[in-house]
Amino acid sequence: KRLGVLVSGRGSNLQALIDASKDKDYPAEVVVVISNNPSAYAIERAKRENIPVFVVERENYKNKKEYEEKIKEILQSFRVDLVVLAGYMKIVGKTLLEAFPNRIINIHPSLLPSFPGLEAQKQAWEYGVKISGCTVHFVDEGIDSGPIIGQRAVPVYDDDTPETLAERILQEEHKLIVESVKKVLTEEYEIIGRRVVFKKRG
Ligand code: GRF
């Protein structure tokens, strides 16, 4: 199956998917990377792996619709089966949601619905939670609000800083994104209300 990955920054989750796809038994490969940020290190990661990468900058388009039409056009030209937002820092709009209904997933560095939005790791640290983690969910019109596919938890230690917590969560993100993509692409599931119900026990 063919993945289109949208990025804006470092690209470590993209790298996790690239590394996983090197195992011939992994059911997906990254066929195209799109960044809205021309200086995203994720671009270097794609180039190093000879994966086609496109920079699509929002300011080059007169509105969000035209911007997303461009992204949609690239994703469709690469016959993408699943779109993965991996550190993509823009809100997905109607154009992409309608083009890829329940085929866009996002990874977020907190146990949603707690701490949506930016700097989720710092939000959790400041709140004083003792368990945090990460979430992969289907993208809907909201912010970090779609049906949850999977989550991984990490302990928060009293001597943690926002940075040490973010690093601990990031290690789990890399596992969660790889296993969630595989699950969505290989397992039967139904979305019932907000619940993603996978048929197999898990
Ligand atoms: C990750 O923490 C992800 O959960 C959040 O932004 C960060 C992206 O990291 N959306 P990377 O670009 O994948 O390294």
PDB file of C-alpha atoms and ligand atoms in Angstrom:
ATOM      1  CA  LYS A   1       0.000   0.000   0.000  1.00  0.00           C
ATOM      2  CA  ARG A   2       1.092   3.549  -0.858  1.00  0.00           C
ATOM      3  CA  LEU A   3       1.616   6.216   1.792  1.00  0.00           C
ATOM      4  CA  GLY A   4       1.687   9.956   1.235  1.00  0.00           C
ATOM      5  CA  VAL A   5       3.340  11.689   4.199  1.00  0.00           C
ATOM      6  CA  LEU A   6       2.798  15.377   5.007  1.00  0.00           C
ATOM      7  CA  VAL A   7       5.523  17.024   7.096  1.00  0.00           C
ATOM      8  CA  SER A   8       6.608  20.432   8.402  1.00  0.00           C
ATOM      9  CA  GLY A   9       9.706  19.763  10.461  1.00  0.00           C
ATOM     10  CA  ARG A  10      12.296  17.268  11.705  1.00  0.00           C
ATOM     11  CA  GLY A  11      10.627  14.208  10.138  1.00  0.00           C
ATOM     12  CA  SER A  12      11.527  11.575  12.741  1.00  0.00           C
ATOM     13  CA  ASN A  13       8.085   9.966  12.384  1.00  0.00           C
ATOM     14  CA  LEU A  14       8.558   9.952   8.610  1.00  0.00           C
ATOM     15  CA  GLN A  15      11.913   8.264   9.202  1.00  0.00           C
ATOM     16  CA  ALA A  16      10.241   5.622  11.372  1.00  0.00           C
ATOM     17  CA  LEU A  17       7.854   4.789   8.501  1.00  0.00           C
ATOM     18  CA  ILE A  18      10.698   4.737   5.968  1.00  0.00           C
ATOM     19  CA  ASP A  19      12.716   2.391   8.189  1.00  0.00           C
ATOM     20  CA  ALA A  20       9.700   0.115   8.780  1.00  0.00           C
ATOM     21  CA  SER A  21       8.984  -0.107   5.034  1.00  0.00           C
ATOM     22  CA  LYS A  22      12.447  -1.583   4.459  1.00  0.00           C
ATOM     23  CA  ASP A  23      11.069  -4.804   5.926  1.00  0.00           C
ATOM     24  CA  LYS A  24       9.483  -6.483   2.917  1.00  0.00           C
ATOM     25  CA  ASP A  25       6.681  -7.811   5.152  1.00  0.00           C
ATOM     26  CA  TYR A  26       5.609  -4.308   6.143  1.00  0.00           C
ATOM     27  CA  PRO A  27       2.397  -3.578   4.166  1.00  0.00           C
ATOM     28  CA  ALA A  28       3.197   0.011   3.204  1.00  0.00           C
ATOM     29  CA  GLU A  29       5.788   2.164   1.520  1.00  0.00           C
ATOM     30  CA  VAL A  30       6.237   5.929   1.523  1.00  0.00           C
ATOM     31  CA  VAL A  31       5.768   6.919  -2.125  1.00  0.00           C
ATOM     32  CA  VAL A  32       5.677  10.706  -1.735  1.00  0.00           C
ATOM     33  CA  VAL A  33       6.487  13.346   0.889  1.00  0.00           C
ATOM     34  CA  ILE A  34       4.977  16.825   0.894  1.00  0.00           C
ATOM     35  CA  SER A  35       6.260  19.620   3.120  1.00  0.00           C
ATOM     36  CA  ASN A  36       4.742  23.065   3.611  1.00  0.00           C
ATOM     37  CA  ASN A  37       8.095  24.209   5.036  1.00  0.00           C
ATOM     38  CA  PRO A  38      10.998  24.523   2.563  1.00  0.00           C
ATOM     39  CA  SER A  39      13.579  24.118   5.327  1.00  0.00           C
ATOM     40  CA  ALA A  40      12.070  21.045   6.968  1.00  0.00           C
ATOM     41  CA  TYR A  41      14.764  18.477   7.727  1.00  0.00           C
ATOM     42  CA  ALA A  42      12.182  15.859   6.693  1.00  0.00           C
ATOM     43  CA  ILE A  43      12.931  16.900   3.090  1.00  0.00           C
ATOM     44  CA  GLU A  44      16.544  15.743   3.490  1.00  0.00           C
ATOM     45  CA  ARG A  45      15.322  12.438   4.864  1.00  0.00           C
ATOM     46  CA  ALA A  46      13.115  11.851   1.801  1.00  0.00           C
ATOM     47  CA  LYS A  47      15.878  12.856  -0.631  1.00  0.00           C
ATOM     48  CA  ARG A  48      18.332  10.500   1.072  1.00  0.00           C
ATOM     49  CA  GLU A  49      15.887   7.643   0.420  1.00  0.00           C
ATOM     50  CA  ASN A  50      15.148   8.776  -3.155  1.00  0.00           C
ATOM     51  CA  ILE A  51      11.512   9.375  -2.227  1.00  0.00           C
ATOM     52  CA  PRO A  52       9.848  12.093  -4.351  1.00  0.00           C
ATOM     53  CA  VAL A  53       9.409  15.182  -2.193  1.00  0.00           C
ATOM     54  CA  PHE A  54       7.448  18.326  -2.935  1.00  0.00           C
ATOM     55  CA  VAL A  55       7.443  21.653  -1.121  1.00  0.00           C
ATOM     56  CA  VAL A  56       3.992  23.265  -1.262  1.00  0.00           C
ATOM     57  CA  GLU A  57       3.960  26.586   0.557  1.00  0.00           C
ATOM     58  CA  ARG A  58       0.637  28.020   1.687  1.00  0.00           C
ATOM     59  CA  GLU A  59       1.714  31.602   0.917  1.00  0.00           C
ATOM     60  CA  ASN A  60       2.073  30.712  -2.764  1.00  0.00           C
ATOM     61  CA  TYR A  61      -1.681  30.109  -3.032  1.00  0.00           C
ATOM     62  CA  LYS A  62      -4.440  32.656  -2.883  1.00  0.00           C
ATOM     63  CA  ASN A  63      -6.490  30.592  -0.452  1.00  0.00           C
ATOM     64  CA  LYS A  64      -6.566  27.355   1.514  1.00  0.00           C
ATOM     65  CA  LYS A  65      -8.666  25.591  -1.118  1.00  0.00           C
ATOM     66  CA  GLU A  66      -6.136  26.181  -3.900  1.00  0.00           C
ATOM     67  CA  TYR A  67      -3.320  25.197  -1.540  1.00  0.00           C
ATOM     68  CA  GLU A  68      -5.012  21.931  -0.677  1.00  0.00           C
ATOM     69  CA  GLU A  69      -5.984  21.305  -4.293  1.00  0.00           C
ATOM     70  CA  LYS A  70      -2.274  21.275  -5.123  1.00  0.00           C
ATOM     71  CA  ILE A  71      -1.534  18.819  -2.319  1.00  0.00           C
ATOM     72  CA  LYS A  72      -4.505  16.654  -3.368  1.00  0.00           C
ATOM     73  CA  GLU A  73      -3.284  16.650  -6.984  1.00  0.00           C
ATOM     74  CA  ILE A  74       0.177  15.416  -5.944  1.00  0.00           C
ATOM     75  CA  LEU A  75      -1.230  12.736  -3.599  1.00  0.00           C
ATOM     76  CA  GLN A  76      -3.624  11.466  -6.276  1.00  0.00           C
ATOM     77  CA  SER A  77      -0.912  11.472  -8.938  1.00  0.00           C
ATOM     78  CA  PHE A  78       1.071   9.107  -6.697  1.00  0.00           C
ATOM     79  CA  ARG A  79      -2.032   6.920  -6.175  1.00  0.00           C
ATOM     80  CA  VAL A  80      -1.749   7.243  -2.407  1.00  0.00           C
ATOM     81  CA  ASP A  81      -3.897   4.836  -0.355  1.00  0.00           C
ATOM     82  CA  LEU A  82      -3.350   6.512   3.022  1.00  0.00           C
ATOM     83  CA  VAL A  83      -2.242  10.014   3.979  1.00  0.00           C
ATOM     84  CA  VAL A  84      -0.131  10.329   7.135  1.00  0.00           C
ATOM     85  CA  LEU A  85       0.346  13.682   8.876  1.00  0.00           C
ATOM     86  CA  ALA A  86       3.731  13.330  10.566  1.00  0.00           C
ATOM     87  CA  GLY A  87       4.515  16.592  12.254  1.00  0.00           C
ATOM     88  CA  TYR A  88       2.437  18.498   9.707  1.00  0.00           C
ATOM     89  CA  MET A  89       1.634  21.781  11.400  1.00  0.00           C
ATOM     90  CA  LYS A  90      -1.395  22.950   9.422  1.00  0.00           C
ATOM     91  CA  ILE A  91      -5.092  22.219   9.867  1.00  0.00           C
ATOM     92  CA  VAL A  92      -6.472  19.914   7.177  1.00  0.00           C
ATOM     93  CA  GLY A  93      -9.484  21.399   5.382  1.00  0.00           C
ATOM     94  CA  LYS A  94     -12.463  20.225   3.395  1.00  0.00           C
ATOM     95  CA  THR A  95     -10.586  19.741   0.109  1.00  0.00           C
ATOM     96  CA  LEU A  96      -8.256  17.079   1.515  1.00  0.00           C
ATOM     97  CA  LEU A  97     -10.862  15.561   3.860  1.00  0.00           C
ATOM     98  CA  GLU A  98     -13.280  15.066   0.969  1.00  0.00           C
ATOM     99  CA  ALA A  99     -10.579  13.682  -1.303  1.00  0.00           C
ATOM    100  CA  PHE A 100      -9.404  11.179   1.338  1.00  0.00           C
ATOM    101  CA  PRO A 101     -12.406  10.362   3.581  1.00  0.00           C
ATOM    102  CA  ASN A 102     -11.180   8.457   6.646  1.00  0.00           C
ATOM    103  CA  ARG A 103      -7.887   7.971   4.828  1.00  0.00           C
ATOM    104  CA  ILE A 104      -5.903  10.673   6.628  1.00  0.00           C
ATOM    105  CA  ILE A 105      -4.299   9.849   9.978  1.00  0.00           C
ATOM    106  CA  ASN A 106      -2.352  12.051  12.377  1.00  0.00           C
ATOM    107  CA  ILE A 107       0.028  11.432  15.263  1.00  0.00           C
ATOM    108  CA  HIS A 108      -0.226  13.683  18.289  1.00  0.00           C
ATOM    109  CA  PRO A 109       2.137  13.688  21.296  1.00  0.00           C
ATOM    110  CA  SER A 110      -0.429  13.344  24.089  1.00  0.00           C
ATOM    111  CA  LEU A 111      -3.184  10.962  25.188  1.00  0.00           C
ATOM    112  CA  LEU A 112      -6.100  12.678  23.454  1.00  0.00           C
ATOM    113  CA  PRO A 113      -8.552  14.119  24.270  1.00  0.00           C
ATOM    114  CA  SER A 114      -6.146  15.589  26.801  1.00  0.00           C
ATOM    115  CA  PHE A 115      -3.866  18.355  25.572  1.00  0.00           C
ATOM    116  CA  PRO A 116      -4.835  18.904  21.920  1.00  0.00           C
ATOM    117  CA  GLY A 117      -3.026  21.579  19.921  1.00  0.00           C
ATOM    118  CA  LEU A 118       0.510  22.840  20.135  1.00  0.00           C
ATOM    119  CA  GLU A 119       3.222  21.905  22.655  1.00  0.00           C
ATOM    120  CA  ALA A 120       1.088  19.041  23.961  1.00  0.00           C
ATOM    121  CA  GLN A 121       4.040  17.555  25.835  1.00  0.00           C
ATOM    122  CA  LYS A 122       4.618  20.838  27.699  1.00  0.00           C
ATOM    123  CA  GLN A 123       0.871  21.164  28.395  1.00  0.00           C
ATOM    124  CA  ALA A 124       0.905  17.721  30.029  1.00  0.00           C
ATOM    125  CA  TRP A 125       4.074  18.466  32.006  1.00  0.00           C
ATOM    126  CA  GLU A 126       2.653  21.769  33.264  1.00  0.00           C
ATOM    127  CA  TYR A 127      -0.632  20.123  34.202  1.00  0.00           C
ATOM    128  CA  GLY A 128       1.260  17.648  36.347  1.00  0.00           C
ATOM    129  CA  VAL A 129      -0.084  14.398  34.882  1.00  0.00           C
ATOM    130  CA  LYS A 130       1.791  11.247  35.918  1.00  0.00           C
ATOM    131  CA  ILE A 131       1.062   9.374  32.674  1.00  0.00           C
ATOM    132  CA  SER A 132       1.212  10.870  29.213  1.00  0.00           C
ATOM    133  CA  GLY A 133       1.835   9.441  25.770  1.00  0.00           C
ATOM    134  CA  CYS A 134       0.803   9.720  22.133  1.00  0.00           C
ATOM    135  CA  THR A 135      -2.218   9.127  19.939  1.00  0.00           C
ATOM    136  CA  VAL A 136      -2.828   8.221  16.296  1.00  0.00           C
ATOM    137  CA  HIS A 137      -6.268   9.174  15.044  1.00  0.00           C
ATOM    138  CA  PHE A 138      -8.253   9.666  11.871  1.00  0.00           C
ATOM    139  CA  VAL A 139      -8.266  13.326  10.905  1.00  0.00           C
ATOM    140  CA  ASP A 140     -11.596  15.120  10.874  1.00  0.00           C
ATOM    141  CA  GLU A 141     -12.432  18.809  10.478  1.00  0.00           C
ATOM    142  CA  GLY A 142     -11.392  19.561  14.040  1.00  0.00           C
ATOM    143  CA  ILE A 143      -7.977  19.902  15.674  1.00  0.00           C
ATOM    144  CA  ASP A 144      -6.633  16.564  16.991  1.00  0.00           C
ATOM    145  CA  SER A 145     -10.279  15.482  17.337  1.00  0.00           C
ATOM    146  CA  GLY A 146     -10.908  12.500  15.060  1.00  0.00           C
ATOM    147  CA  PRO A 147     -11.611   8.847  15.994  1.00  0.00           C
ATOM    148  CA  ILE A 148      -8.674   7.251  17.825  1.00  0.00           C
ATOM    149  CA  ILE A 149      -6.815   4.362  16.177  1.00  0.00           C
ATOM    150  CA  GLY A 150      -4.151   3.732  18.789  1.00  0.00           C
ATOM    151  CA  GLN A 151      -2.361   5.133  21.816  1.00  0.00           C
ATOM    152  CA  ARG A 152       0.864   4.469  23.739  1.00  0.00           C
ATOM    153  CA  ALA A 153       1.493   5.661  27.309  1.00  0.00           C
ATOM    154  CA  VAL A 154       4.651   6.793  29.068  1.00  0.00           C
ATOM    155  CA  PRO A 155       5.326   7.631  32.731  1.00  0.00           C
ATOM    156  CA  VAL A 156       6.021  11.228  33.705  1.00  0.00           C
ATOM    157  CA  TYR A 157       8.819  11.460  36.296  1.00  0.00           C
ATOM    158  CA  ASP A 158       9.076  14.144  38.956  1.00  0.00           C
ATOM    159  CA  ASP A 159      12.460  15.246  37.614  1.00  0.00           C
ATOM    160  CA  ASP A 160      11.217  15.441  34.028  1.00  0.00           C
ATOM    161  CA  THR A 161      11.439  18.624  32.034  1.00  0.00           C
ATOM    162  CA  PRO A 162       9.143  19.265  29.065  1.00  0.00           C
ATOM    163  CA  GLU A 163      12.094  18.190  26.898  1.00  0.00           C
ATOM    164  CA  THR A 164      12.810  14.894  28.654  1.00  0.00           C
ATOM    165  CA  LEU A 165       9.109  14.050  28.571  1.00  0.00           C
ATOM    166  CA  ALA A 166       8.854  14.968  24.866  1.00  0.00           C
ATOM    167  CA  GLU A 167      11.816  12.717  24.087  1.00  0.00           C
ATOM    168  CA  ARG A 168      10.285   9.782  25.983  1.00  0.00           C
ATOM    169  CA  ILE A 169       6.978  10.304  24.103  1.00  0.00           C
ATOM    170  CA  LEU A 170       8.768  10.608  20.755  1.00  0.00           C
ATOM    171  CA  GLN A 171      10.300   7.147  21.140  1.00  0.00           C
ATOM    172  CA  GLU A 172       6.780   5.754  21.580  1.00  0.00           C
ATOM    173  CA  GLU A 173       5.452   7.824  18.667  1.00  0.00           C
ATOM    174  CA  HIS A 174       7.858   6.066  16.328  1.00  0.00           C
ATOM    175  CA  LYS A 175       6.470   2.682  17.371  1.00  0.00           C
ATOM    176  CA  LEU A 176       2.837   3.849  17.391  1.00  0.00           C
ATOM    177  CA  ILE A 177       2.885   5.391  13.909  1.00  0.00           C
ATOM    178  CA  VAL A 178       4.399   2.231  12.399  1.00  0.00           C
ATOM    179  CA  GLU A 179       1.941  -0.118  14.093  1.00  0.00           C
ATOM    180  CA  SER A 180      -1.078   2.120  13.473  1.00  0.00           C
ATOM    181  CA  VAL A 181      -0.412   2.426   9.731  1.00  0.00           C
ATOM    182  CA  LYS A 182      -0.108  -1.367   9.543  1.00  0.00           C
ATOM    183  CA  LYS A 183      -3.329  -1.837  11.543  1.00  0.00           C
ATOM    184  CA  VAL A 184      -5.375   0.541   9.396  1.00  0.00           C
ATOM    185  CA  LEU A 185      -4.067  -1.017   6.187  1.00  0.00           C
ATOM    186  CA  THR A 186      -4.361  -4.697   7.149  1.00  0.00           C
ATOM    187  CA  GLU A 187      -7.128  -5.075   9.732  1.00  0.00           C
ATOM    188  CA  GLU A 188     -10.894  -4.920   9.428  1.00  0.00           C
ATOM    189  CA  TYR A 189     -12.423  -2.059  11.369  1.00  0.00           C
ATOM    190  CA  GLU A 190     -15.621  -0.067  11.652  1.00  0.00           C
ATOM    191  CA  ILE A 191     -16.007   3.494  12.878  1.00  0.00           C
ATOM    192  CA  ILE A 192     -19.032   3.467  15.176  1.00  0.00           C
ATOM    193  CA  GLY A 193     -19.704   6.958  16.490  1.00  0.00           C
ATOM    194  CA  ARG A 194     -16.291   8.044  17.727  1.00  0.00           C
ATOM    195  CA  ARG A 195     -15.041   4.505  18.247  1.00  0.00           C
ATOM    196  CA  VAL A 196     -12.725   2.737  15.813  1.00  0.00           C
ATOM    197  CA  VAL A 197     -13.699  -0.890  16.364  1.00  0.00           C
ATOM    198  CA  PHE A 198     -11.100  -3.340  15.060  1.00  0.00           C
ATOM    199  CA  LYS A 199     -12.445  -6.816  14.443  1.00  0.00           C
ATOM    200  CA  LYS A 200      -9.403  -8.688  15.787  1.00  0.00           C
ATOM    201  CA  ARG A 201      -8.787  -8.756  19.549  1.00  0.00           C
ATOM    202  CA  GLY A 202      -6.166  -6.136  20.291  1.00  0.00           C
TER     203      GLY A 202
HETATM  204  C1  GRF B   1       5.838  14.868  16.851  1.00  0.00           C
HETATM  205  O1  GRF B   1       5.946  15.008  18.249  1.00  0.00           O
HETATM  206  C2  GRF B   1       4.391  14.722  16.467  1.00  0.00           C
HETATM  207  O2  GRF B   1       3.629  13.998  17.403  1.00  0.00           O
HETATM  208  C3  GRF B   1       3.939  16.160  16.452  1.00  0.00           C
HETATM  209  O3  GRF B   1       5.038  16.909  15.953  1.00  0.00           O
HETATM  210  C4  GRF B   1       6.225  16.164  16.153  1.00  0.00           C
HETATM  211  C5  GRF B   1       6.807  15.902  14.804  1.00  0.00           C
HETATM  212  O4  GRF B   1       8.032  15.314  14.955  1.00  0.00           O
HETATM  213  N1  GRF B   1       2.794  16.307  15.603  1.00  0.00           N
HETATM  214  P1  GRF B   1       8.765  14.757  13.632  1.00  0.00           P
HETATM  215  O5  GRF B   1       8.765  15.897  12.612  1.00  0.00           O
HETATM  216  O6  GRF B   1       8.005  13.564  13.136  1.00  0.00           O
HETATM  217  O7  GRF B   1      10.148  14.425  14.141  1.00  0.00           O
END
